[in-house]
GROMACS .gro file of C-alpha atoms in nm:
model
  450
    1MET     CA    1   2.234  -7.779  20.388
    2PRO     CA    2   1.839  -7.753  20.484
    3SER     CA    3   1.961  -7.694  20.849
    4GLN     CA    4   2.191  -7.394  20.908
    5LEU     CA    5   2.255  -7.596  21.203
    6LEU     CA    6   2.389  -7.895  21.079
    7ALA     CA    7   2.567  -7.739  20.742
    8PRO     CA    8   2.877  -7.647  20.953
    9LEU     CA    9   2.880  -8.029  21.072
   10PHE     CA   10   2.815  -8.225  20.715
   11GLY     CA   11   2.896  -7.946  20.463
   12SER     CA   12   3.172  -7.709  20.389
   13PRO     CA   13   3.121  -7.341  20.316
   14ALA     CA   14   3.255  -7.287  19.963
   15MET     CA   15   3.009  -7.577  19.836
   16GLU     CA   16   2.774  -7.397  20.062
   17ALA     CA   17   2.793  -7.105  19.852
   18VAL     CA   18   2.764  -7.301  19.536
   19TRP     CA   19   2.435  -7.421  19.596
   20SER     CA   20   2.273  -7.127  19.773
   21ASP     CA   21   1.955  -7.030  19.617
   22GLU     CA   22   2.135  -6.720  19.513
   23ALA     CA   23   2.399  -6.905  19.344
   24ALA     CA   24   2.102  -7.124  19.137
   25VAL     CA   25   1.984  -6.767  19.023
   26VAL     CA   26   2.313  -6.640  18.937
   27ALA     CA   27   2.327  -6.959  18.699
   28MET     CA   28   2.014  -6.895  18.513
   29VAL     CA   29   2.035  -6.559  18.443
   30ALA     CA   30   2.405  -6.641  18.328
   31PHE     CA   31   2.220  -6.872  18.087
   32GLU     CA   32   1.976  -6.603  17.995
   33THR     CA   33   2.233  -6.308  17.949
   34ALA     CA   34   2.470  -6.561  17.763
   35LEU     CA   35   2.135  -6.643  17.552
   36ALA     CA   36   2.062  -6.304  17.410
   37ALA     CA   37   2.435  -6.240  17.350
   38ALA     CA   38   2.465  -6.562  17.127
   39GLN     CA   39   2.140  -6.468  16.985
   40ALA     CA   40   2.266  -6.126  16.864
   41GLU     CA   41   2.598  -6.240  16.744
   42ALA     CA   42   2.366  -6.485  16.526
   43GLY     CA   43   2.166  -6.167  16.405
   44ILE     CA   44   1.851  -6.293  16.589
   45VAL     CA   45   1.819  -6.059  16.871
   46PRO     CA   46   1.924  -5.690  16.847
   47PRO     CA   47   2.270  -5.596  17.008
   48THR     CA   48   2.093  -5.337  17.249
   49ALA     CA   49   1.845  -5.604  17.368
   50ALA     CA   50   2.105  -5.802  17.486
   51ALA     CA   51   2.334  -5.559  17.614
   52ALA     CA   52   2.013  -5.440  17.802
   53ILE     CA   53   1.919  -5.827  17.917
   54ALA     CA   54   2.337  -5.819  18.014
   55ALA     CA   55   2.270  -5.538  18.250
   56THR     CA   56   1.994  -5.669  18.448
   57ASP     CA   57   2.160  -5.784  18.810
   58PRO     CA   58   2.086  -6.111  18.931
   59ALA     CA   59   2.037  -5.955  19.300
   60ALA     CA   60   1.784  -5.769  19.197
   61LEU     CA   61   1.546  -6.076  19.172
   62ASP     CA   62   1.349  -6.148  19.476
   63VAL     CA   63   1.461  -6.506  19.587
   64ALA     CA   64   1.162  -6.529  19.846
   65ALA     CA   65   0.897  -6.427  19.575
   66LEU     CA   66   1.087  -6.639  19.303
   67ALA     CA   67   1.050  -6.969  19.539
   68GLU     CA   68   0.713  -6.892  19.617
   69ALA     CA   69   0.612  -6.865  19.265
   70ALA     CA   70   0.802  -7.169  19.204
   71GLY     CA   71   0.556  -7.380  19.425
   72VAL     CA   72   0.271  -7.267  19.178
   73ALA     CA   73   0.465  -7.269  18.839
   74GLY     CA   74   0.607  -7.610  18.893
   75ASN     CA   75   0.949  -7.490  18.836
   76THR     CA   76   1.214  -7.232  18.923
   77ALA     CA   77   1.276  -7.120  18.569
   78ILE     CA   78   0.896  -7.032  18.462
   79PRO     CA   79   0.916  -6.752  18.748
   80LEU     CA   80   1.260  -6.632  18.709
   81VAL     CA   81   1.218  -6.539  18.362
   82LYS     CA   82   0.909  -6.347  18.407
   83MET     CA   83   1.103  -6.179  18.703
   84LEU     CA   84   1.388  -6.125  18.456
   85THR     CA   85   1.182  -5.988  18.166
   86ALA     CA   86   0.992  -5.697  18.377
   87LEU     CA   87   1.343  -5.602  18.529
   88VAL     CA   88   1.429  -5.605  18.177
   89THR     CA   89   1.122  -5.362  18.074
   90THR     CA   90   1.187  -5.099  18.314
   91ALA     CA   91   1.557  -5.046  18.168
   92ASP     CA   92   1.445  -5.108  17.813
   93PRO     CA   93   1.086  -5.258  17.684
   94ASP     CA   94   1.179  -5.312  17.330
   95ALA     CA   95   1.444  -5.566  17.455
   96ALA     CA   96   1.187  -5.737  17.722
   97LYS     CA   97   1.065  -5.925  17.448
   98TRP     CA   98   1.381  -6.113  17.378
   99VAL     CA   99   1.447  -6.233  17.707
  100HIS     CA  100   1.434  -6.641  17.700
  101TYR     CA  101   1.387  -6.634  17.320
  102GLY     CA  102   1.393  -6.980  17.169
  103ALA     CA  103   1.468  -7.160  17.512
  104THR     CA  104   1.234  -7.343  17.731
  105SER     CA  105   1.253  -7.366  18.110
  106GLN     CA  106   1.456  -7.696  18.140
  107ASP     CA  107   1.752  -7.528  17.915
  108ALA     CA  108   1.787  -7.274  18.152
  109MET     CA  109   1.732  -7.474  18.459
  110ASP     CA  110   1.986  -7.743  18.351
  111THR     CA  111   2.276  -7.535  18.225
  112GLY     CA  112   2.247  -7.322  18.548
  113LEU     CA  113   2.284  -7.674  18.715
  114VAL     CA  114   2.561  -7.753  18.498
  115LEU     CA  115   2.741  -7.431  18.568
  116GLN     CA  116   2.684  -7.502  18.969
  117LEU     CA  117   2.827  -7.830  18.925
  118ARG     CA  118   3.195  -7.672  18.732
  119GLU     CA  119   3.187  -7.472  19.061
  120ALA     CA  120   3.141  -7.731  19.283
  121PHE     CA  121   3.381  -7.970  19.128
  122LYS     CA  122   3.648  -7.701  19.131
  123VAL     CA  123   3.562  -7.679  19.548
  124ILE     CA  124   3.590  -8.078  19.564
  125GLU     CA  125   3.918  -8.047  19.345
  126ALA     CA  126   4.068  -7.812  19.594
  127ASP     CA  127   4.025  -8.016  19.877
  128LEU     CA  128   4.097  -8.346  19.668
  129ALA     CA  129   4.430  -8.171  19.661
  130ARG     CA  130   4.462  -8.124  19.976
  131ALA     CA  131   4.359  -8.476  20.094
  132MET     CA  132   4.589  -8.624  19.834
  133ALA     CA  133   4.892  -8.428  20.000
  134ALA     CA  134   4.863  -8.535  20.341
  135ALA     CA  135   4.762  -8.877  20.247
  136ALA     CA  136   5.155  -8.849  20.051
  137THR     CA  137   5.315  -8.729  20.373
  138LEU     CA  138   5.190  -8.979  20.583
  139ALA     CA  139   5.309  -9.292  20.331
  140ARG     CA  140   5.630  -9.124  20.297
  141ALA     CA  141   5.676  -9.062  20.650
  142HIS     CA  142   5.584  -9.438  20.764
  143ARG     CA  143   5.685  -9.604  20.458
  144ASP     CA  144   5.865  -9.854  20.687
  145THR     CA  145   5.632  -9.837  21.009
  146PRO     CA  146   5.514 -10.172  21.075
  147MET     CA  147   5.184 -10.219  21.177
  148ALA     CA  148   4.932 -10.548  21.189
  149GLY     CA  149   4.728 -10.556  20.915
  150ARG     CA  150   4.369 -10.678  20.916
  151THR     CA  151   4.115 -10.888  20.765
  152TRP     CA  152   3.764 -10.973  20.913
  153LEU     CA  153   3.879 -10.715  21.178
  154GLN     CA  154   4.144 -10.963  21.295
  155GLN     CA  155   4.496 -10.908  21.303
  156ALA     CA  156   4.626 -11.113  20.979
  157LEU     CA  157   4.964 -11.003  20.881
  158PRO     CA  158   5.190 -10.753  20.906
  159ILE     CA  159   5.194 -10.418  20.679
  160THR     CA  160   5.298 -10.084  20.698
  161PHE     CA  161   5.144  -9.783  20.796
  162GLY     CA  162   5.243  -9.616  20.439
  163LEU     CA  163   5.093  -9.898  20.249
  164LYS     CA  164   4.766  -9.811  20.408
  165MET     CA  165   4.793  -9.451  20.345
  166ALA     CA  166   4.948  -9.523  20.030
  167GLY     CA  167   4.655  -9.717  19.916
  168THR     CA  168   4.410  -9.421  20.016
  169LEU     CA  169   4.603  -9.162  19.806
  170ASP     CA  170   4.600  -9.461  19.534
  171ALA     CA  171   4.219  -9.411  19.526
  172LEU     CA  172   4.199  -9.064  19.610
  173MET     CA  173   4.450  -9.014  19.252
  174ARG     CA  174   4.184  -9.243  19.064
  175HIS     CA  175   3.924  -8.987  19.153
  176ARG     CA  176   4.121  -8.727  19.036
  177ASP     CA  177   4.151  -8.874  18.714
  178ARG     CA  178   3.812  -8.997  18.667
  179LEU     CA  179   3.670  -8.636  18.761
  180ALA     CA  180   3.944  -8.483  18.472
  181GLU     CA  181   3.828  -8.704  18.207
  182ALA     CA  182   3.459  -8.670  18.299
  183ARG     CA  183   3.432  -8.285  18.265
  184PRO     CA  184   3.374  -8.223  17.911
  185ARG     CA  185   3.094  -8.501  17.924
  186ILE     CA  186   2.946  -8.358  18.244
  187LEU     CA  187   2.990  -7.978  18.160
  188SER     CA  188   2.780  -7.965  17.867
  189LEU     CA  189   2.563  -7.714  17.744
  190GLN     CA  190   2.213  -7.797  17.760
  191PHE     CA  191   1.982  -7.614  17.512
  192GLY     CA  192   1.714  -7.769  17.301
  193GLY     CA  193   1.401  -7.564  17.335
  194ALA     CA  194   1.084  -7.713  17.389
  195ALA     CA  195   1.154  -8.080  17.227
  196GLY     CA  196   1.456  -8.095  17.179
  197THR     CA  197   1.500  -7.981  16.793
  198LEU     CA  198   1.548  -7.639  16.846
  199ALA     CA  199   1.266  -7.516  16.584
  200SER     CA  200   1.143  -7.180  16.744
  201LEU     CA  201   1.495  -7.059  16.583
  202GLY     CA  202   1.421  -7.189  16.234
  203ASP     CA  203   1.800  -7.271  16.080
  204LYS     CA  204   1.977  -7.074  16.322
  205GLY     CA  205   1.953  -7.305  16.641
  206PRO     CA  206   2.242  -7.489  16.568
  207GLU     CA  207   2.459  -7.208  16.525
  208VAL     CA  208   2.282  -7.006  16.852
  209ALA     CA  209   2.373  -7.306  17.032
  210ARG     CA  210   2.738  -7.318  16.906
  211LEU     CA  211   2.812  -6.943  17.022
  212LEU     CA  212   2.602  -7.007  17.349
  213ALA     CA  213   2.838  -7.303  17.472
  214GLY     CA  214   3.147  -7.102  17.369
  215ARG     CA  215   2.964  -6.779  17.583
  216LEU     CA  216   2.935  -7.035  17.877
  217ASN     CA  217   3.293  -7.238  17.848
  218LEU     CA  218   3.093  -7.523  17.784
  219SER     CA  219   3.113  -7.847  17.564
  220LEU     CA  220   2.876  -7.844  17.282
  221PRO     CA  221   2.696  -8.178  17.273
  222ASP     CA  222   2.613  -8.327  16.972
  223THR     CA  223   2.212  -8.345  17.067
  224PRO     CA  224   2.002  -8.172  17.342
  225TRP     CA  225   1.992  -8.399  17.652
  226HIS     CA  226   1.678  -8.308  17.800
  227GLY     CA  227   1.571  -8.634  17.791
  228GLN     CA  228   1.867  -8.852  17.874
  229ARG     CA  229   2.037  -8.787  18.235
  230ASP     CA  230   2.313  -8.998  18.220
  231ARG     CA  231   2.572  -8.672  18.233
  232ILE     CA  232   2.388  -8.576  18.577
  233LEU     CA  233   2.390  -8.974  18.655
  234GLU     CA  234   2.772  -8.949  18.594
  235ALA     CA  235   2.838  -8.645  18.854
  236ALA     CA  236   2.628  -8.788  19.124
  237SER     CA  237   2.861  -9.148  19.091
  238LEU     CA  238   3.188  -8.925  19.083
  239MET     CA  239   3.054  -8.766  19.399
  240ALA     CA  240   2.952  -9.087  19.567
  241GLY     CA  241   3.270  -9.268  19.459
  242LEU     CA  242   3.435  -8.999  19.649
  243VAL     CA  243   3.246  -9.001  19.929
  244ALA     CA  244   3.315  -9.424  19.973
  245THR     CA  245   3.656  -9.359  19.937
  246SER     CA  246   3.709  -9.118  20.243
  247ALA     CA  247   3.456  -9.325  20.423
  248LYS     CA  248   3.673  -9.644  20.415
  249ALA     CA  249   3.967  -9.400  20.517
  250ALA     CA  250   3.716  -9.251  20.824
  251ARG     CA  251   3.643  -9.577  20.926
  252ASP     CA  252   3.953  -9.731  20.923
  253VAL     CA  253   4.039  -9.417  21.144
  254ALA     CA  254   3.806  -9.458  21.408
  255LEU     CA  255   3.857  -9.815  21.462
  256MET     CA  256   4.254  -9.773  21.521
  257MET     CA  257   4.169  -9.479  21.749
  258GLN     CA  258   3.955  -9.728  21.984
  259THR     CA  259   4.109  -9.720  22.341
  260GLU     CA  260   4.247 -10.065  22.306
  261ILE     CA  261   4.438 -10.004  21.972
  262GLY     CA  262   4.516  -9.665  22.004
  263GLU     CA  263   4.721  -9.640  21.694
  264VAL     CA  264   4.602  -9.300  21.587
  265LEU     CA  265   4.455  -9.016  21.690
  266GLU     CA  266   4.198  -8.774  21.511
  267PRO     CA  267   4.360  -8.398  21.519
  268ALA     CA  268   4.289  -8.234  21.812
  269ALA     CA  269   4.092  -7.888  21.871
  270PRO     CA  270   3.907  -7.718  22.112
  271GLY     CA  271   3.560  -7.838  22.184
  272ARG     CA  272   3.632  -8.156  21.922
  273GLY     CA  273   3.574  -8.501  21.982
  274GLY     CA  274   3.486  -8.460  22.395
  275SER     CA  275   3.178  -8.575  22.548
  276SER     CA  276   2.918  -8.368  22.715
  277THR     CA  277   2.958  -8.575  23.050
  278MET     CA  278   3.323  -8.797  23.034
  279PRO     CA  279   3.576  -8.562  23.032
  280HIS     CA  280   3.872  -8.774  22.919
  281LYS     CA  281   3.708  -8.880  22.563
  282ARG     CA  282   3.863  -8.769  22.239
  283ASN     CA  283   3.580  -8.936  21.992
  284PRO     CA  284   3.673  -8.950  21.622
  285ALA     CA  285   3.441  -8.672  21.524
  286LEU     CA  286   3.575  -8.634  21.215
  287SER     CA  287   3.554  -9.008  21.123
  288ALA     CA  288   3.203  -9.007  21.198
  289THR     CA  289   3.086  -8.703  21.041
  290ILE     CA  290   3.223  -8.847  20.725
  291LEU     CA  291   3.048  -9.187  20.788
  292GLY     CA  292   2.758  -9.009  20.844
  293ALA     CA  293   2.718  -8.845  20.483
  294ALA     CA  294   2.861  -9.192  20.369
  295GLY     CA  295   2.590  -9.351  20.492
  296LEU     CA  296   2.322  -9.113  20.307
  297ALA     CA  297   2.517  -9.094  19.975
  298PRO     CA  298   2.403  -9.422  19.839
  299GLN     CA  299   2.064  -9.352  19.866
  300LEU     CA  300   2.077  -9.032  19.666
  301LEU     CA  301   2.278  -9.186  19.391
  302ALA     CA  302   2.000  -9.436  19.382
  303THR     CA  303   1.716  -9.163  19.343
  304ILE     CA  304   1.925  -8.963  19.054
  305ALA     CA  305   1.959  -9.315  18.892
  306ALA     CA  306   1.610  -9.402  18.942
  307GLY     CA  307   1.533  -9.076  18.781
  308GLY     CA  308   1.669  -9.130  18.463
  309ALA     CA  309   1.426  -9.357  18.308
  310GLY     CA  310   1.203  -9.065  18.213
  311GLU     CA  311   0.929  -9.118  17.946
  312HIS     CA  312   1.011  -8.953  17.576
  313GLU     CA  313   1.213  -8.651  17.501
  314ARG     CA  314   1.142  -8.462  17.845
  315PHE     CA  315   0.940  -8.616  18.124
  316ALA     CA  316   0.797  -8.531  18.526
  317GLY     CA  317   0.934  -8.668  18.801
  318GLY     CA  318   1.266  -8.826  18.773
  319TRP     CA  319   1.410  -8.472  18.680
  320GLN     CA  320   1.246  -8.341  18.958
  321SER     CA  321   1.387  -8.535  19.202
  322GLU     CA  322   1.736  -8.441  19.085
  323TRP     CA  323   1.690  -8.080  19.227
  324LEU     CA  324   1.696  -8.207  19.560
  325ALA     CA  325   1.909  -8.507  19.536
  326LEU     CA  326   2.196  -8.391  19.332
  327PRO     CA  327   2.265  -8.087  19.545
  328GLU     CA  328   2.237  -8.251  19.812
  329LEU     CA  329   2.529  -8.471  19.721
  330ALA     CA  330   2.738  -8.238  19.604
  331ARG     CA  331   2.686  -8.101  19.956
  332LEU     CA  332   2.767  -8.391  20.118
  333THR     CA  333   3.032  -8.440  19.914
  334GLY     CA  334   3.228  -8.128  19.951
  335GLY     CA  335   3.190  -8.166  20.336
  336VAL     CA  336   3.358  -8.479  20.306
  337VAL     CA  337   3.624  -8.418  20.124
  338ALA     CA  338   3.735  -8.125  20.273
  339LYS     CA  339   3.696  -8.330  20.625
  340LEU     CA  340   3.916  -8.595  20.513
  341ALA     CA  341   4.174  -8.330  20.433
  342GLU     CA  342   4.156  -8.185  20.780
  343LEU     CA  343   4.170  -8.546  20.937
  344LEU     CA  344   4.474  -8.632  20.729
  345GLU     CA  345   4.651  -8.326  20.749
  346GLY     CA  346   4.622  -8.347  21.120
  347LEU     CA  347   4.623  -8.737  21.194
  348GLU     CA  348   4.831  -8.808  21.537
  349VAL     CA  349   5.019  -9.139  21.427
  350LYS     CA  350   5.142  -9.403  21.708
  351PRO     CA  351   5.427  -9.643  21.629
  352GLU     CA  352   5.465  -9.762  21.932
  353ARG     CA  353   5.106  -9.894  21.993
  354MET     CA  354   5.160  -9.998  21.631
  355ALA     CA  355   5.430 -10.206  21.757
  356ALA     CA  356   5.287 -10.296  22.074
  357ASN     CA  357   4.962 -10.430  21.876
  358LEU     CA  358   5.181 -10.616  21.672
  359ALA     CA  359   5.340 -10.826  21.953
  360ALA     CA  360   5.036 -10.861  22.135
  361THR     CA  361   4.971 -11.206  22.007
  362ARG     CA  362   5.289 -11.320  22.120
  363GLY     CA  363   5.428 -11.427  21.784
  364LEU     CA  364   5.142 -11.597  21.627
  365LEU     CA  365   5.083 -11.295  21.359
  366MET     CA  366   5.380 -11.414  21.219
  367ALA     CA  367   5.317 -11.806  21.197
  368GLU     CA  368   5.295 -11.781  20.787
  369ALA     CA  369   5.648 -11.631  20.776
  370VAL     CA  370   5.782 -11.948  21.008
  371GLN     CA  371   5.568 -12.200  20.751
  372MET     CA  372   5.665 -12.051  20.431
  373ALA     CA  373   6.036 -12.002  20.524
  374LEU     CA  374   6.035 -12.406  20.641
  375ALA     CA  375   5.802 -12.544  20.370
  376PRO     CA  376   6.071 -12.592  20.101
  377ASP     CA  377   6.277 -12.825  20.359
  378LEU     CA  378   5.959 -12.977  20.535
  379GLY     CA  379   5.701 -12.972  20.268
  380ARG     CA  380   5.438 -12.691  20.278
  381LEU     CA  381   5.164 -12.938  20.397
  382VAL     CA  382   5.413 -13.074  20.676
  383ALA     CA  383   5.521 -12.740  20.752
  384HIS     CA  384   5.170 -12.602  20.817
  385ASP     CA  385   5.061 -12.885  20.986
  386ARG     CA  386   5.351 -12.866  21.230
  387ILE     CA  387   5.279 -12.463  21.244
  388GLU     CA  388   4.961 -12.487  21.317
  389ALA     CA  389   5.002 -12.721  21.614
  390ALA     CA  390   5.212 -12.490  21.800
  391CYS     CA  391   5.029 -12.212  21.735
  392ARG     CA  392   4.696 -12.404  21.938
  393THR     CA  393   4.974 -12.516  22.182
  394ALA     CA  394   5.091 -12.126  22.255
  395VAL     CA  395   4.710 -12.006  22.242
  396ALA     CA  396   4.653 -12.303  22.527
  397GLU     CA  397   4.894 -12.210  22.715
  398GLY     CA  398   4.926 -11.873  22.714
  399ARG     CA  399   5.284 -11.899  22.562
  400ASP     CA  400   5.518 -11.685  22.302
  401LEU     CA  401   5.511 -11.884  21.982
  402ILE     CA  402   5.910 -11.898  21.964
  403ASP     CA  403   5.917 -12.126  22.297
  404VAL     CA  404   5.670 -12.358  22.154
  405LEU     CA  405   5.850 -12.357  21.802
  406ALA     CA  406   6.194 -12.427  21.987
  407GLU     CA  407   6.069 -12.734  22.133
  408ASP     CA  408   5.950 -12.877  21.788
  409PRO     CA  409   6.279 -13.125  21.730
  410GLN     CA  410   6.136 -13.123  21.309
  411ILE     CA  411   6.136 -12.725  21.312
  412THR     CA  412   6.447 -12.720  21.506
  413ALA     CA  413   6.647 -12.940  21.232
  414HIS     CA  414   6.636 -12.670  21.001
  415ALA     CA  415   6.583 -12.323  21.187
  416GLY     CA  416   6.758 -12.251  21.529
  417ARG     CA  417   6.620 -12.039  21.809
  418ASP     CA  418   6.813 -11.716  21.639
  419ARG     CA  419   6.649 -11.821  21.307
  420LEU     CA  420   6.349 -11.839  21.442
  421ALA     CA  421   6.350 -11.496  21.618
  422ALA     CA  422   6.421 -11.301  21.301
  423LEU     CA  423   6.136 -11.535  21.121
  424LEU     CA  424   5.902 -11.424  21.383
  425ASP     CA  425   6.030 -11.029  21.372
  426PRO     CA  426   5.746 -10.832  21.149
  427ALA     CA  427   6.005 -10.578  20.983
  428HIS     CA  428   6.147 -10.908  20.828
  429TYR     CA  429   5.798 -11.018  20.671
  430LEU     CA  430   5.633 -10.672  20.492
  431GLY     CA  431   5.684 -10.798  20.138
  432ALA     CA  432   5.652 -10.563  19.826
  433ALA     CA  433   5.469 -10.300  20.104
  434GLY     CA  434   5.756 -10.055  20.031
  435THR     CA  435   5.776 -10.141  19.661
  436PHE     CA  436   5.412 -10.050  19.638
  437VAL     CA  437   5.461  -9.752  19.881
  438ASP     CA  438   5.674  -9.594  19.632
  439ARG     CA  439   5.496  -9.653  19.304
  440VAL     CA  440   5.179  -9.457  19.441
  441LEU     CA  441   5.463  -9.149  19.558
  442ALA     CA  442   5.632  -9.203  19.229
  443ARG     CA  443   5.260  -9.154  19.025
  444TYR     CA  444   5.149  -8.869  19.308
  445ALA     CA  445   5.496  -8.641  19.231
  446GLY     CA  446   5.419  -8.682  18.866
  447ILE     CA  447   5.074  -8.455  18.908
  448GLY     CA  448   5.229  -8.141  18.925
  449ARG     CA  449   5.414  -8.172  18.620
  450ASP     CA  450   5.075  -8.293  18.447
   0.00000   0.00000   0.00000
């Protein structure tokens, strides 16, 4: 994060390490080292020169001086290559002339970015696995725990808390699948030289590219992608999608934590979720942080999407905007997924409050269940009208719905009080909730056997 104060709040230590300035330098030097080795294997660069370049320690590069020089040069690769060349010169002057041979700045920066993305994906996958495991635990434990389902922020019909968590797990598993499927496309070598033809290497260009991709363990694209930014956009879209799914779960938790609802509580920890003035407060701090990041992610994604509409083979402006937007989006995503895992792992569930909220409407929540049960006898429209009228009376008079229904002879002709009581029991109107939970958990159980 640009701010050391906010990094622990919105980021994660593991993801911060991936996107540090030092990590960016290491990634670009890795490209330069692998390039020299690949060219040596192809018979272009003397093996001794490749060895001298490989012996250079990235930590010897002055990051502060590099940053200052980048402000003049227009990118970080140009001064990095100059500094790397100077270091190699001190050890082997003859080897220095082979540094960055046949490459362009964007080759080093884009491939370095891809190497950082590979590490970022590892961090995301580790925390995503934690979040999925926690969601699975909650879905399994609360498969049959009834709660009020809500539409338009109003109570609608009974669901189970297990179903809500299974929905989260279902989405997280789809993100996992998308990430696995996209990795070969995104983690691809960028090596095209000045205009994407590798003309500087003569007829050896394709061979060097193949060897370089192998050394870096990256996929080999059919063409260099200086001017085609869809790989970067796909990475950004994957991360923004993860943030959105995490934010949906966090918003539900925050709403369920409201004092009047009280169905769940975020994990407790010293100093977390309190107020600087109100000792009693237990605020949804983790959820708020996730939601705060979610407010930024769409704009960062839009920046990257807009940047892809560049000019010709290599362009100005859009590519540069990625340098800021993509690492920031990755940092936010890393922080969000780590915090979602923490949120779900320690979530306190209150089934008794869920039951109390189900009873809050004094039976109105179950009106559809009674209507559907009586429709075969009365007809759907008649049943709807009779139940609707009973609901209006119950609300106007502050009465339990069962008492009003028991006074309607059209209804009691087909359903006595005992049957009405059963129909008004939320546990008897959960539909296929349990089946849906079981399906998701079965798919999750198969992940370990992939």
